[in-house]
Amino acid sequence: MERLAAAFDPGAGRRARRAAVRGGSGLFVWGWVVFSFALLAWLVIAAFKRNNTVFNNLWALPDSFEGGNFGDAWSLLNLTRTSLNSVLTVGGGTLLTMVLAAPAAYALSRMKFRGAGTLTGFFALGIAVPVHAIIIPLFLGISRAGLANSLWGLTLTYIGVSIPFAVFLMTGFFRSLPSELEEAATMEGAGSVRVFFSVMLPLARPGLVATALIVAVGLWNEFILALTLTFDEDKRTIGVGLLNTFGAMRYTSNWVGLFAAVVIMLAPLIVLYIWMSRRIIEGLTVGATK
């Protein structure tokens, strides 16, 4: 009887197709996860091997763990300088992006004024513009401002390219917050600035943390802007240093040093994500429920 009822149910076919799509999507996601973990495991294993045995058996454990590979990578990357440059530019760019984007997102999402929707659309449009399309005018503008080949110029550029995404993402977070507390604070005589800092900003903390982490990870992996806007070796970030390491490896064939350098570059991101993954998922979920 159940099969007969299902046969006459006009929605049964649609539900079956949705279930098939969800099953296929889940299979694809799990396949991608397994592939990513396998690639990361191979990279870590290869970083501890000797150079003459790294390609003999791709998945074999190293005969002896060559910790010196990481020392070679540290010196080849000039990691003391490049990592400091990355921390300064990424940390400063992320912090100032959040300082500027949070009030803008709050105003666009909670305040009613003419043109709010259009401004939000412009921020969304800014996400769609690739960096490669603006790299030449951006370089000319930074050069004429006297900020080329400086960490300040690179940091300001990071802020400019990160604000559209941060504003657009946090707009959803602020829209998802309940309005009762905001109305209660307004009735008590609090102005817009006080409501923002005392009520809405603490409530939006999960979304702020998630946005800041996504921005920071994107800037840490950024390469083309750092390569274009900095010239001296002491101004290079860790991504550009990795490119220089790759260039050196082509002549020395010290590939295990390159693998170790990649592990060093990825390690902070992996640790940060493991530490803050719950907050990232919580913040993205909050912003998606509205």
PDB file of C-alpha atoms in Angstrom:
ATOM      1  CA  MET A   1       0.000   0.000   0.000  1.00  0.00           C
ATOM      2  CA  GLU A   2       2.861   2.399   0.791  1.00  0.00           C
ATOM      3  CA  ARG A   3       4.433   1.790  -2.602  1.00  0.00           C
ATOM      4  CA  LEU A   4       1.077   2.340  -4.272  1.00  0.00           C
ATOM      5  CA  ALA A   5       0.580   5.587  -2.386  1.00  0.00           C
ATOM      6  CA  ALA A   6       4.072   6.701  -3.335  1.00  0.00           C
ATOM      7  CA  ALA A   7       3.310   5.941  -6.978  1.00  0.00           C
ATOM      8  CA  PHE A   8       0.362   8.331  -6.921  1.00  0.00           C
ATOM      9  CA  ASP A   9       2.202  10.968  -4.893  1.00  0.00           C
ATOM     10  CA  PRO A  10       3.171  13.742  -7.339  1.00  0.00           C
ATOM     11  CA  GLY A  11       5.943  14.955  -5.010  1.00  0.00           C
ATOM     12  CA  ALA A  12       7.608  11.570  -4.577  1.00  0.00           C
ATOM     13  CA  GLY A  13       9.731  11.965  -7.692  1.00  0.00           C
ATOM     14  CA  ARG A  14      10.940  15.398  -6.663  1.00  0.00           C
ATOM     15  CA  ARG A  15      11.838  14.186  -3.191  1.00  0.00           C
ATOM     16  CA  ALA A  16      13.710  11.232  -4.665  1.00  0.00           C
ATOM     17  CA  ARG A  17      15.674  13.542  -6.958  1.00  0.00           C
ATOM     18  CA  ARG A  18      16.513  15.856  -4.051  1.00  0.00           C
ATOM     19  CA  ALA A  19      17.698  12.887  -2.009  1.00  0.00           C
ATOM     20  CA  ALA A  20      19.862  11.728  -4.916  1.00  0.00           C
ATOM     21  CA  VAL A  21      21.356  15.213  -5.307  1.00  0.00           C
ATOM     22  CA  ARG A  22      22.099  15.434  -1.577  1.00  0.00           C
ATOM     23  CA  GLY A  23      23.689  11.997  -1.646  1.00  0.00           C
ATOM     24  CA  GLY A  24      25.833  12.920  -4.638  1.00  0.00           C
ATOM     25  CA  SER A  25      26.853  16.206  -3.041  1.00  0.00           C
ATOM     26  CA  GLY A  26      27.787  14.456   0.182  1.00  0.00           C
ATOM     27  CA  LEU A  27      29.853  11.910  -1.727  1.00  0.00           C
ATOM     28  CA  PHE A  28      31.670  14.683  -3.585  1.00  0.00           C
ATOM     29  CA  VAL A  29      32.400  16.573  -0.352  1.00  0.00           C
ATOM     30  CA  TRP A  30      33.761  13.495   1.387  1.00  0.00           C
ATOM     31  CA  GLY A  31      35.858  12.646  -1.655  1.00  0.00           C
ATOM     32  CA  TRP A  32      37.309  16.140  -1.648  1.00  0.00           C
ATOM     33  CA  VAL A  33      38.044  15.907   2.090  1.00  0.00           C
ATOM     34  CA  VAL A  34      39.848  12.585   1.665  1.00  0.00           C
ATOM     35  CA  PHE A  35      41.844  13.946  -1.267  1.00  0.00           C
ATOM     36  CA  SER A  36      42.855  17.067   0.683  1.00  0.00           C
ATOM     37  CA  PHE A  37      43.949  15.082   3.737  1.00  0.00           C
ATOM     38  CA  ALA A  38      45.874  12.628   1.569  1.00  0.00           C
ATOM     39  CA  LEU A  39      47.682  15.474  -0.194  1.00  0.00           C
ATOM     40  CA  LEU A  40      48.513  17.156   3.118  1.00  0.00           C
ATOM     41  CA  ALA A  41      49.755  13.864   4.583  1.00  0.00           C
ATOM     42  CA  TRP A  42      51.986  13.256   1.561  1.00  0.00           C
ATOM     43  CA  LEU A  43      53.380  16.774   1.827  1.00  0.00           C
ATOM     44  CA  VAL A  44      54.250  16.379   5.522  1.00  0.00           C
ATOM     45  CA  ILE A  45      55.798  12.947   4.972  1.00  0.00           C
ATOM     46  CA  ALA A  46      57.851  14.211   2.022  1.00  0.00           C
ATOM     47  CA  ALA A  47      59.127  17.144   4.086  1.00  0.00           C
ATOM     48  CA  PHE A  48      60.878  14.699   6.435  1.00  0.00           C
ATOM     49  CA  LYS A  49      62.463  12.523   3.741  1.00  0.00           C
ATOM     50  CA  ARG A  50      65.856  12.685   2.131  1.00  0.00           C
ATOM     51  CA  ASN A  51      65.977  14.350  -1.245  1.00  0.00           C
ATOM     52  CA  ASN A  52      67.155  11.230  -3.104  1.00  0.00           C
ATOM     53  CA  THR A  53      64.350   9.040  -1.734  1.00  0.00           C
ATOM     54  CA  VAL A  54      61.370  11.379  -1.757  1.00  0.00           C
ATOM     55  CA  PHE A  55      60.081  10.199  -5.137  1.00  0.00           C
ATOM     56  CA  ASN A  56      61.109   6.527  -4.931  1.00  0.00           C
ATOM     57  CA  ASN A  57      58.093   5.578  -2.839  1.00  0.00           C
ATOM     58  CA  LEU A  58      55.516   8.335  -2.597  1.00  0.00           C
ATOM     59  CA  TRP A  59      53.652   7.012   0.437  1.00  0.00           C
ATOM     60  CA  ALA A  60      56.398   5.253   2.361  1.00  0.00           C
ATOM     61  CA  LEU A  61      57.387   6.651   5.735  1.00  0.00           C
ATOM     62  CA  PRO A  62      60.862   8.218   5.799  1.00  0.00           C
ATOM     63  CA  ASP A  63      63.761   5.983   6.814  1.00  0.00           C
ATOM     64  CA  SER A  64      64.955   8.720   9.145  1.00  0.00           C
ATOM     65  CA  PHE A  65      63.203  11.951   9.968  1.00  0.00           C
ATOM     66  CA  GLU A  66      65.282  14.739   8.446  1.00  0.00           C
ATOM     67  CA  GLY A  67      64.431  17.690  10.667  1.00  0.00           C
ATOM     68  CA  GLY A  68      67.217  19.651   9.013  1.00  0.00           C
ATOM     69  CA  ASN A  69      64.952  20.154   6.003  1.00  0.00           C
ATOM     70  CA  PHE A  70      62.977  22.675   7.997  1.00  0.00           C
ATOM     71  CA  GLY A  71      66.137  24.507   8.992  1.00  0.00           C
ATOM     72  CA  ASP A  72      67.142  24.732   5.330  1.00  0.00           C
ATOM     73  CA  ALA A  73      63.662  25.953   4.419  1.00  0.00           C
ATOM     74  CA  TRP A  74      63.775  28.548   7.204  1.00  0.00           C
ATOM     75  CA  SER A  75      66.988  30.033   5.870  1.00  0.00           C
ATOM     76  CA  LEU A  76      65.966  29.791   2.207  1.00  0.00           C
ATOM     77  CA  LEU A  77      62.629  31.476   2.941  1.00  0.00           C
ATOM     78  CA  ASN A  78      64.359  34.089   5.097  1.00  0.00           C
ATOM     79  CA  LEU A  79      61.478  33.166   7.361  1.00  0.00           C
ATOM     80  CA  THR A  80      62.375  35.471  10.209  1.00  0.00           C
ATOM     81  CA  ARG A  81      61.855  38.491   7.964  1.00  0.00           C
ATOM     82  CA  THR A  82      59.132  37.240   5.596  1.00  0.00           C
ATOM     83  CA  SER A  83      56.947  35.828   8.370  1.00  0.00           C
ATOM     84  CA  LEU A  84      57.238  39.079  10.327  1.00  0.00           C
ATOM     85  CA  ASN A  85      56.229  41.037   7.225  1.00  0.00           C
ATOM     86  CA  SER A  86      53.244  38.732   6.698  1.00  0.00           C
ATOM     87  CA  VAL A  87      52.151  39.006  10.323  1.00  0.00           C
ATOM     88  CA  LEU A  88      52.360  42.810  10.208  1.00  0.00           C
ATOM     89  CA  THR A  89      50.549  43.247   6.908  1.00  0.00           C
ATOM     90  CA  VAL A  90      47.946  40.522   7.445  1.00  0.00           C
ATOM     91  CA  GLY A  91      47.335  41.383  11.097  1.00  0.00           C
ATOM     92  CA  GLY A  92      47.167  45.111  10.461  1.00  0.00           C
ATOM     93  CA  GLY A  93      45.081  44.689   7.319  1.00  0.00           C
ATOM     94  CA  THR A  94      42.591  42.381   9.034  1.00  0.00           C
ATOM     95  CA  LEU A  95      42.260  44.581  12.111  1.00  0.00           C
ATOM     96  CA  LEU A  96      41.713  47.805  10.179  1.00  0.00           C
ATOM     97  CA  THR A  97      39.362  46.056   7.753  1.00  0.00           C
ATOM     98  CA  MET A  98      37.163  44.974  10.649  1.00  0.00           C
ATOM     99  CA  VAL A  99      37.310  48.433  12.241  1.00  0.00           C
ATOM    100  CA  LEU A 100      36.056  50.012   9.023  1.00  0.00           C
ATOM    101  CA  ALA A 101      33.726  47.265   7.791  1.00  0.00           C
ATOM    102  CA  ALA A 102      31.774  46.566  10.998  1.00  0.00           C
ATOM    103  CA  PRO A 103      30.202  50.053  11.344  1.00  0.00           C
ATOM    104  CA  ALA A 104      29.503  50.147   7.605  1.00  0.00           C
ATOM    105  CA  ALA A 105      27.779  46.760   7.704  1.00  0.00           C
ATOM    106  CA  TYR A 106      25.742  47.800  10.731  1.00  0.00           C
ATOM    107  CA  ALA A 107      24.600  51.018   9.052  1.00  0.00           C
ATOM    108  CA  LEU A 108      23.649  49.241   5.826  1.00  0.00           C
ATOM    109  CA  SER A 109      21.734  46.478   7.587  1.00  0.00           C
ATOM    110  CA  ARG A 110      20.025  48.228  10.522  1.00  0.00           C
ATOM    111  CA  MET A 111      19.587  51.852   9.518  1.00  0.00           C
ATOM    112  CA  LYS A 112      16.973  52.863   6.985  1.00  0.00           C
ATOM    113  CA  PHE A 113      18.162  55.532   4.596  1.00  0.00           C
ATOM    114  CA  ARG A 114      17.924  56.183   0.899  1.00  0.00           C
ATOM    115  CA  GLY A 115      20.512  54.327  -1.138  1.00  0.00           C
ATOM    116  CA  ALA A 116      21.299  51.626   1.440  1.00  0.00           C
ATOM    117  CA  GLY A 117      20.402  48.835  -0.969  1.00  0.00           C
ATOM    118  CA  THR A 118      22.436  50.411  -3.753  1.00  0.00           C
ATOM    119  CA  LEU A 119      25.489  50.747  -1.519  1.00  0.00           C
ATOM    120  CA  THR A 120      25.172  47.134  -0.455  1.00  0.00           C
ATOM    121  CA  GLY A 121      25.037  46.171  -4.122  1.00  0.00           C
ATOM    122  CA  PHE A 122      28.229  48.131  -4.789  1.00  0.00           C
ATOM    123  CA  PHE A 123      30.021  46.238  -2.029  1.00  0.00           C
ATOM    124  CA  ALA A 124      28.781  42.966  -3.528  1.00  0.00           C
ATOM    125  CA  LEU A 125      30.014  44.132  -6.925  1.00  0.00           C
ATOM    126  CA  GLY A 126      33.425  44.817  -5.406  1.00  0.00           C
ATOM    127  CA  ILE A 127      33.735  41.136  -4.531  1.00  0.00           C
ATOM    128  CA  ALA A 128      33.242  40.171  -8.172  1.00  0.00           C
ATOM    129  CA  VAL A 129      36.083  42.378  -9.458  1.00  0.00           C
ATOM    130  CA  PRO A 130      39.260  40.254  -9.723  1.00  0.00           C
ATOM    131  CA  VAL A 131      42.509  41.688  -8.424  1.00  0.00           C
ATOM    132  CA  HIS A 132      44.177  41.103 -11.792  1.00  0.00           C
ATOM    133  CA  ALA A 133      41.769  43.573 -13.402  1.00  0.00           C
ATOM    134  CA  ILE A 134      42.844  46.425 -11.111  1.00  0.00           C
ATOM    135  CA  ILE A 135      46.489  45.586 -10.536  1.00  0.00           C
ATOM    136  CA  ILE A 136      47.872  48.176 -13.011  1.00  0.00           C
ATOM    137  CA  PRO A 137      45.836  51.216 -11.835  1.00  0.00           C
ATOM    138  CA  LEU A 138      46.384  50.057  -8.262  1.00  0.00           C
ATOM    139  CA  PHE A 139      50.138  49.964  -8.758  1.00  0.00           C
ATOM    140  CA  LEU A 140      50.138  53.397 -10.392  1.00  0.00           C
ATOM    141  CA  GLY A 141      48.064  54.873  -7.563  1.00  0.00           C
ATOM    142  CA  ILE A 142      50.239  53.355  -4.846  1.00  0.00           C
ATOM    143  CA  SER A 143      53.406  54.527  -6.632  1.00  0.00           C
ATOM    144  CA  ARG A 144      52.155  58.103  -7.036  1.00  0.00           C
ATOM    145  CA  ALA A 145      51.230  58.155  -3.346  1.00  0.00           C
ATOM    146  CA  GLY A 146      54.805  57.177  -2.490  1.00  0.00           C
ATOM    147  CA  LEU A 147      53.711  53.928  -0.833  1.00  0.00           C
ATOM    148  CA  ALA A 148      55.176  51.433  -3.288  1.00  0.00           C
ATOM    149  CA  ASN A 149      57.726  48.998  -1.867  1.00  0.00           C
ATOM    150  CA  SER A 150      56.481  49.578   1.679  1.00  0.00           C
ATOM    151  CA  LEU A 151      54.572  47.478   4.170  1.00  0.00           C
ATOM    152  CA  TRP A 152      52.185  50.392   4.749  1.00  0.00           C
ATOM    153  CA  GLY A 153      51.257  50.494   1.077  1.00  0.00           C
ATOM    154  CA  LEU A 154      50.699  46.743   1.013  1.00  0.00           C
ATOM    155  CA  THR A 155      48.616  46.893   4.201  1.00  0.00           C
ATOM    156  CA  LEU A 156      46.410  49.675   2.834  1.00  0.00           C
ATOM    157  CA  THR A 157      45.935  47.682  -0.362  1.00  0.00           C
ATOM    158  CA  TYR A 158      44.924  44.640   1.664  1.00  0.00           C
ATOM    159  CA  ILE A 159      42.352  46.753   3.478  1.00  0.00           C
ATOM    160  CA  GLY A 160      40.919  48.083   0.223  1.00  0.00           C
ATOM    161  CA  VAL A 161      40.498  44.669  -1.382  1.00  0.00           C
ATOM    162  CA  SER A 162      39.113  43.065   1.805  1.00  0.00           C
ATOM    163  CA  ILE A 163      36.472  45.621   2.787  1.00  0.00           C
ATOM    164  CA  PRO A 164      33.855  44.666   0.126  1.00  0.00           C
ATOM    165  CA  PHE A 165      33.806  41.041   1.229  1.00  0.00           C
ATOM    166  CA  ALA A 166      33.850  41.902   4.946  1.00  0.00           C
ATOM    167  CA  VAL A 167      31.013  44.419   4.640  1.00  0.00           C
ATOM    168  CA  PHE A 168      28.875  42.117   2.508  1.00  0.00           C
ATOM    169  CA  LEU A 169      29.357  39.147   4.846  1.00  0.00           C
ATOM    170  CA  MET A 170      28.783  41.077   8.069  1.00  0.00           C
ATOM    171  CA  THR A 171      25.660  42.703   6.677  1.00  0.00           C
ATOM    172  CA  GLY A 172      24.012  39.304   6.867  1.00  0.00           C
ATOM    173  CA  PHE A 173      25.179  38.838  10.440  1.00  0.00           C
ATOM    174  CA  PHE A 174      23.771  42.151  11.607  1.00  0.00           C
ATOM    175  CA  ARG A 175      20.469  41.535   9.801  1.00  0.00           C
ATOM    176  CA  SER A 176      20.083  38.227  11.631  1.00  0.00           C
ATOM    177  CA  LEU A 177      20.268  39.863  15.085  1.00  0.00           C
ATOM    178  CA  PRO A 178      17.025  40.447  17.004  1.00  0.00           C
ATOM    179  CA  SER A 179      15.781  44.020  17.006  1.00  0.00           C
ATOM    180  CA  GLU A 180      14.186  43.943  20.491  1.00  0.00           C
ATOM    181  CA  LEU A 181      17.406  44.761  22.353  1.00  0.00           C
ATOM    182  CA  GLU A 182      18.225  47.505  19.886  1.00  0.00           C
ATOM    183  CA  GLU A 183      14.761  49.028  20.337  1.00  0.00           C
ATOM    184  CA  ALA A 184      15.002  48.759  24.120  1.00  0.00           C
ATOM    185  CA  ALA A 185      18.355  50.566  24.143  1.00  0.00           C
ATOM    186  CA  THR A 186      16.932  53.286  21.899  1.00  0.00           C
ATOM    187  CA  MET A 187      13.954  53.760  24.214  1.00  0.00           C
ATOM    188  CA  GLU A 188      16.391  54.179  27.108  1.00  0.00           C
ATOM    189  CA  GLY A 189      17.936  57.109  25.288  1.00  0.00           C
ATOM    190  CA  ALA A 190      20.997  55.447  23.730  1.00  0.00           C
ATOM    191  CA  GLY A 191      22.162  56.904  20.454  1.00  0.00           C
ATOM    192  CA  SER A 192      23.131  54.960  17.366  1.00  0.00           C
ATOM    193  CA  VAL A 193      26.821  54.895  18.284  1.00  0.00           C
ATOM    194  CA  ARG A 194      26.181  53.583  21.783  1.00  0.00           C
ATOM    195  CA  VAL A 195      23.684  51.008  20.521  1.00  0.00           C
ATOM    196  CA  PHE A 196      26.260  49.773  18.037  1.00  0.00           C
ATOM    197  CA  PHE A 197      29.153  49.439  20.504  1.00  0.00           C
ATOM    198  CA  SER A 198      27.200  48.354  23.598  1.00  0.00           C
ATOM    199  CA  VAL A 199      24.479  46.132  22.128  1.00  0.00           C
ATOM    200  CA  MET A 200      24.919  45.085  18.511  1.00  0.00           C
ATOM    201  CA  LEU A 201      28.676  44.610  18.358  1.00  0.00           C
ATOM    202  CA  PRO A 202      28.790  42.107  21.263  1.00  0.00           C
ATOM    203  CA  LEU A 203      25.854  40.205  19.780  1.00  0.00           C
ATOM    204  CA  ALA A 204      27.602  40.004  16.412  1.00  0.00           C
ATOM    205  CA  ARG A 205      30.833  38.631  17.895  1.00  0.00           C
ATOM    206  CA  PRO A 206      30.549  35.163  16.228  1.00  0.00           C
ATOM    207  CA  GLY A 207      30.081  36.788  12.850  1.00  0.00           C
ATOM    208  CA  LEU A 208      32.920  39.234  13.445  1.00  0.00           C
ATOM    209  CA  VAL A 209      35.293  36.441  14.432  1.00  0.00           C
ATOM    210  CA  ALA A 210      34.325  34.323  11.414  1.00  0.00           C
ATOM    211  CA  THR A 211      34.739  37.258   9.038  1.00  0.00           C
ATOM    212  CA  ALA A 212      38.094  38.255  10.533  1.00  0.00           C
ATOM    213  CA  LEU A 213      39.445  34.709  10.242  1.00  0.00           C
ATOM    214  CA  ILE A 214      38.313  34.337   6.631  1.00  0.00           C
ATOM    215  CA  VAL A 215      39.872  37.684   5.738  1.00  0.00           C
ATOM    216  CA  ALA A 216      43.107  36.801   7.549  1.00  0.00           C
ATOM    217  CA  VAL A 217      43.412  33.423   5.813  1.00  0.00           C
ATOM    218  CA  GLY A 218      42.802  35.026   2.432  1.00  0.00           C
ATOM    219  CA  LEU A 219      45.435  37.700   3.030  1.00  0.00           C
ATOM    220  CA  TRP A 220      47.956  35.184   4.365  1.00  0.00           C
ATOM    221  CA  ASN A 221      47.632  33.224   1.118  1.00  0.00           C
ATOM    222  CA  GLU A 222      47.710  36.381  -1.030  1.00  0.00           C
ATOM    223  CA  PHE A 223      50.532  36.509  -3.542  1.00  0.00           C
ATOM    224  CA  ILE A 224      50.011  38.744  -6.570  1.00  0.00           C
ATOM    225  CA  LEU A 225      49.688  42.034  -4.658  1.00  0.00           C
ATOM    226  CA  ALA A 226      52.728  41.348  -2.492  1.00  0.00           C
ATOM    227  CA  LEU A 227      54.759  40.406  -5.557  1.00  0.00           C
ATOM    228  CA  THR A 228      53.707  43.530  -7.485  1.00  0.00           C
ATOM    229  CA  LEU A 229      53.852  46.187  -4.766  1.00  0.00           C
ATOM    230  CA  THR A 230      57.087  45.184  -2.993  1.00  0.00           C
ATOM    231  CA  PHE A 231      60.522  45.011  -4.586  1.00  0.00           C
ATOM    232  CA  ASP A 232      63.171  44.651  -1.882  1.00  0.00           C
ATOM    233  CA  GLU A 233      63.831  41.323  -0.222  1.00  0.00           C
ATOM    234  CA  ASP A 234      63.325  42.772   3.251  1.00  0.00           C
ATOM    235  CA  LYS A 235      59.776  43.800   2.259  1.00  0.00           C
ATOM    236  CA  ARG A 236      58.701  40.416   0.889  1.00  0.00           C
ATOM    237  CA  THR A 237      55.953  38.357   2.497  1.00  0.00           C
ATOM    238  CA  ILE A 238      56.084  34.618   3.107  1.00  0.00           C
ATOM    239  CA  GLY A 239      54.180  33.825  -0.103  1.00  0.00           C
ATOM    240  CA  VAL A 240      56.704  35.660  -2.266  1.00  0.00           C
ATOM    241  CA  GLY A 241      59.510  34.073  -0.265  1.00  0.00           C
ATOM    242  CA  LEU A 242      58.070  30.672  -1.168  1.00  0.00           C
ATOM    243  CA  LEU A 243      58.224  31.620  -4.849  1.00  0.00           C
ATOM    244  CA  ASN A 244      61.890  32.548  -4.458  1.00  0.00           C
ATOM    245  CA  THR A 245      62.486  29.221  -2.717  1.00  0.00           C
ATOM    246  CA  PHE A 246      60.872  27.402  -5.627  1.00  0.00           C
ATOM    247  CA  GLY A 247      63.147  29.248  -8.043  1.00  0.00           C
ATOM    248  CA  ALA A 248      66.192  28.192  -6.045  1.00  0.00           C
ATOM    249  CA  MET A 249      65.047  24.565  -5.881  1.00  0.00           C
ATOM    250  CA  ARG A 250      64.972  24.290  -9.667  1.00  0.00           C
ATOM    251  CA  TYR A 251      68.751  24.635  -9.674  1.00  0.00           C
ATOM    252  CA  THR A 252      69.619  22.814  -6.449  1.00  0.00           C
ATOM    253  CA  SER A 253      66.920  20.084  -6.737  1.00  0.00           C
ATOM    254  CA  ASN A 254      66.452  20.272  -2.968  1.00  0.00           C
ATOM    255  CA  TRP A 255      62.759  19.503  -3.225  1.00  0.00           C
ATOM    256  CA  VAL A 256      62.395  18.342   0.362  1.00  0.00           C
ATOM    257  CA  GLY A 257      63.374  21.848   1.414  1.00  0.00           C
ATOM    258  CA  LEU A 258      60.555  23.207  -0.740  1.00  0.00           C
ATOM    259  CA  PHE A 259      58.077  20.756   0.791  1.00  0.00           C
ATOM    260  CA  ALA A 260      59.224  21.791   4.256  1.00  0.00           C
ATOM    261  CA  ALA A 261      58.765  25.447   3.310  1.00  0.00           C
ATOM    262  CA  VAL A 262      55.187  24.757   2.192  1.00  0.00           C
ATOM    263  CA  VAL A 263      54.483  22.961   5.485  1.00  0.00           C
ATOM    264  CA  ILE A 264      55.865  25.933   7.414  1.00  0.00           C
ATOM    265  CA  MET A 265      53.608  28.294   5.468  1.00  0.00           C
ATOM    266  CA  LEU A 266      50.512  26.131   5.939  1.00  0.00           C
ATOM    267  CA  ALA A 267      51.065  25.281   9.598  1.00  0.00           C
ATOM    268  CA  PRO A 268      49.749  28.589  11.077  1.00  0.00           C
ATOM    269  CA  LEU A 269      46.588  28.380   8.971  1.00  0.00           C
ATOM    270  CA  ILE A 270      45.894  24.778   9.963  1.00  0.00           C
ATOM    271  CA  VAL A 271      46.469  25.490  13.653  1.00  0.00           C
ATOM    272  CA  LEU A 272      44.320  28.625  13.480  1.00  0.00           C
ATOM    273  CA  TYR A 273      41.475  26.798  11.766  1.00  0.00           C
ATOM    274  CA  ILE A 274      41.557  23.855  14.188  1.00  0.00           C
ATOM    275  CA  TRP A 275      41.558  26.276  17.108  1.00  0.00           C
ATOM    276  CA  MET A 276      38.770  28.501  15.769  1.00  0.00           C
ATOM    277  CA  SER A 277      36.788  26.119  13.551  1.00  0.00           C
ATOM    278  CA  ARG A 278      33.826  26.066  15.914  1.00  0.00           C
ATOM    279  CA  ARG A 279      33.595  29.845  15.913  1.00  0.00           C
ATOM    280  CA  ILE A 280      33.884  29.973  12.114  1.00  0.00           C
ATOM    281  CA  ILE A 281      31.052  27.479  11.625  1.00  0.00           C
ATOM    282  CA  GLU A 282      28.942  29.186  14.293  1.00  0.00           C
ATOM    283  CA  GLY A 283      29.418  32.597  12.719  1.00  0.00           C
ATOM    284  CA  LEU A 284      28.660  31.414   9.198  1.00  0.00           C
ATOM    285  CA  THR A 285      25.569  29.570  10.414  1.00  0.00           C
ATOM    286  CA  VAL A 286      24.273  32.648  12.221  1.00  0.00           C
ATOM    287  CA  GLY A 287      24.717  34.781   9.119  1.00  0.00           C
ATOM    288  CA  ALA A 288      22.977  32.237   6.894  1.00  0.00           C
ATOM    289  CA  THR A 289      19.832  31.863   9.001  1.00  0.00           C
ATOM    290  CA  LYS A 290      18.334  35.234   8.086  1.00  0.00           C
TER     291      LYS A 290
END
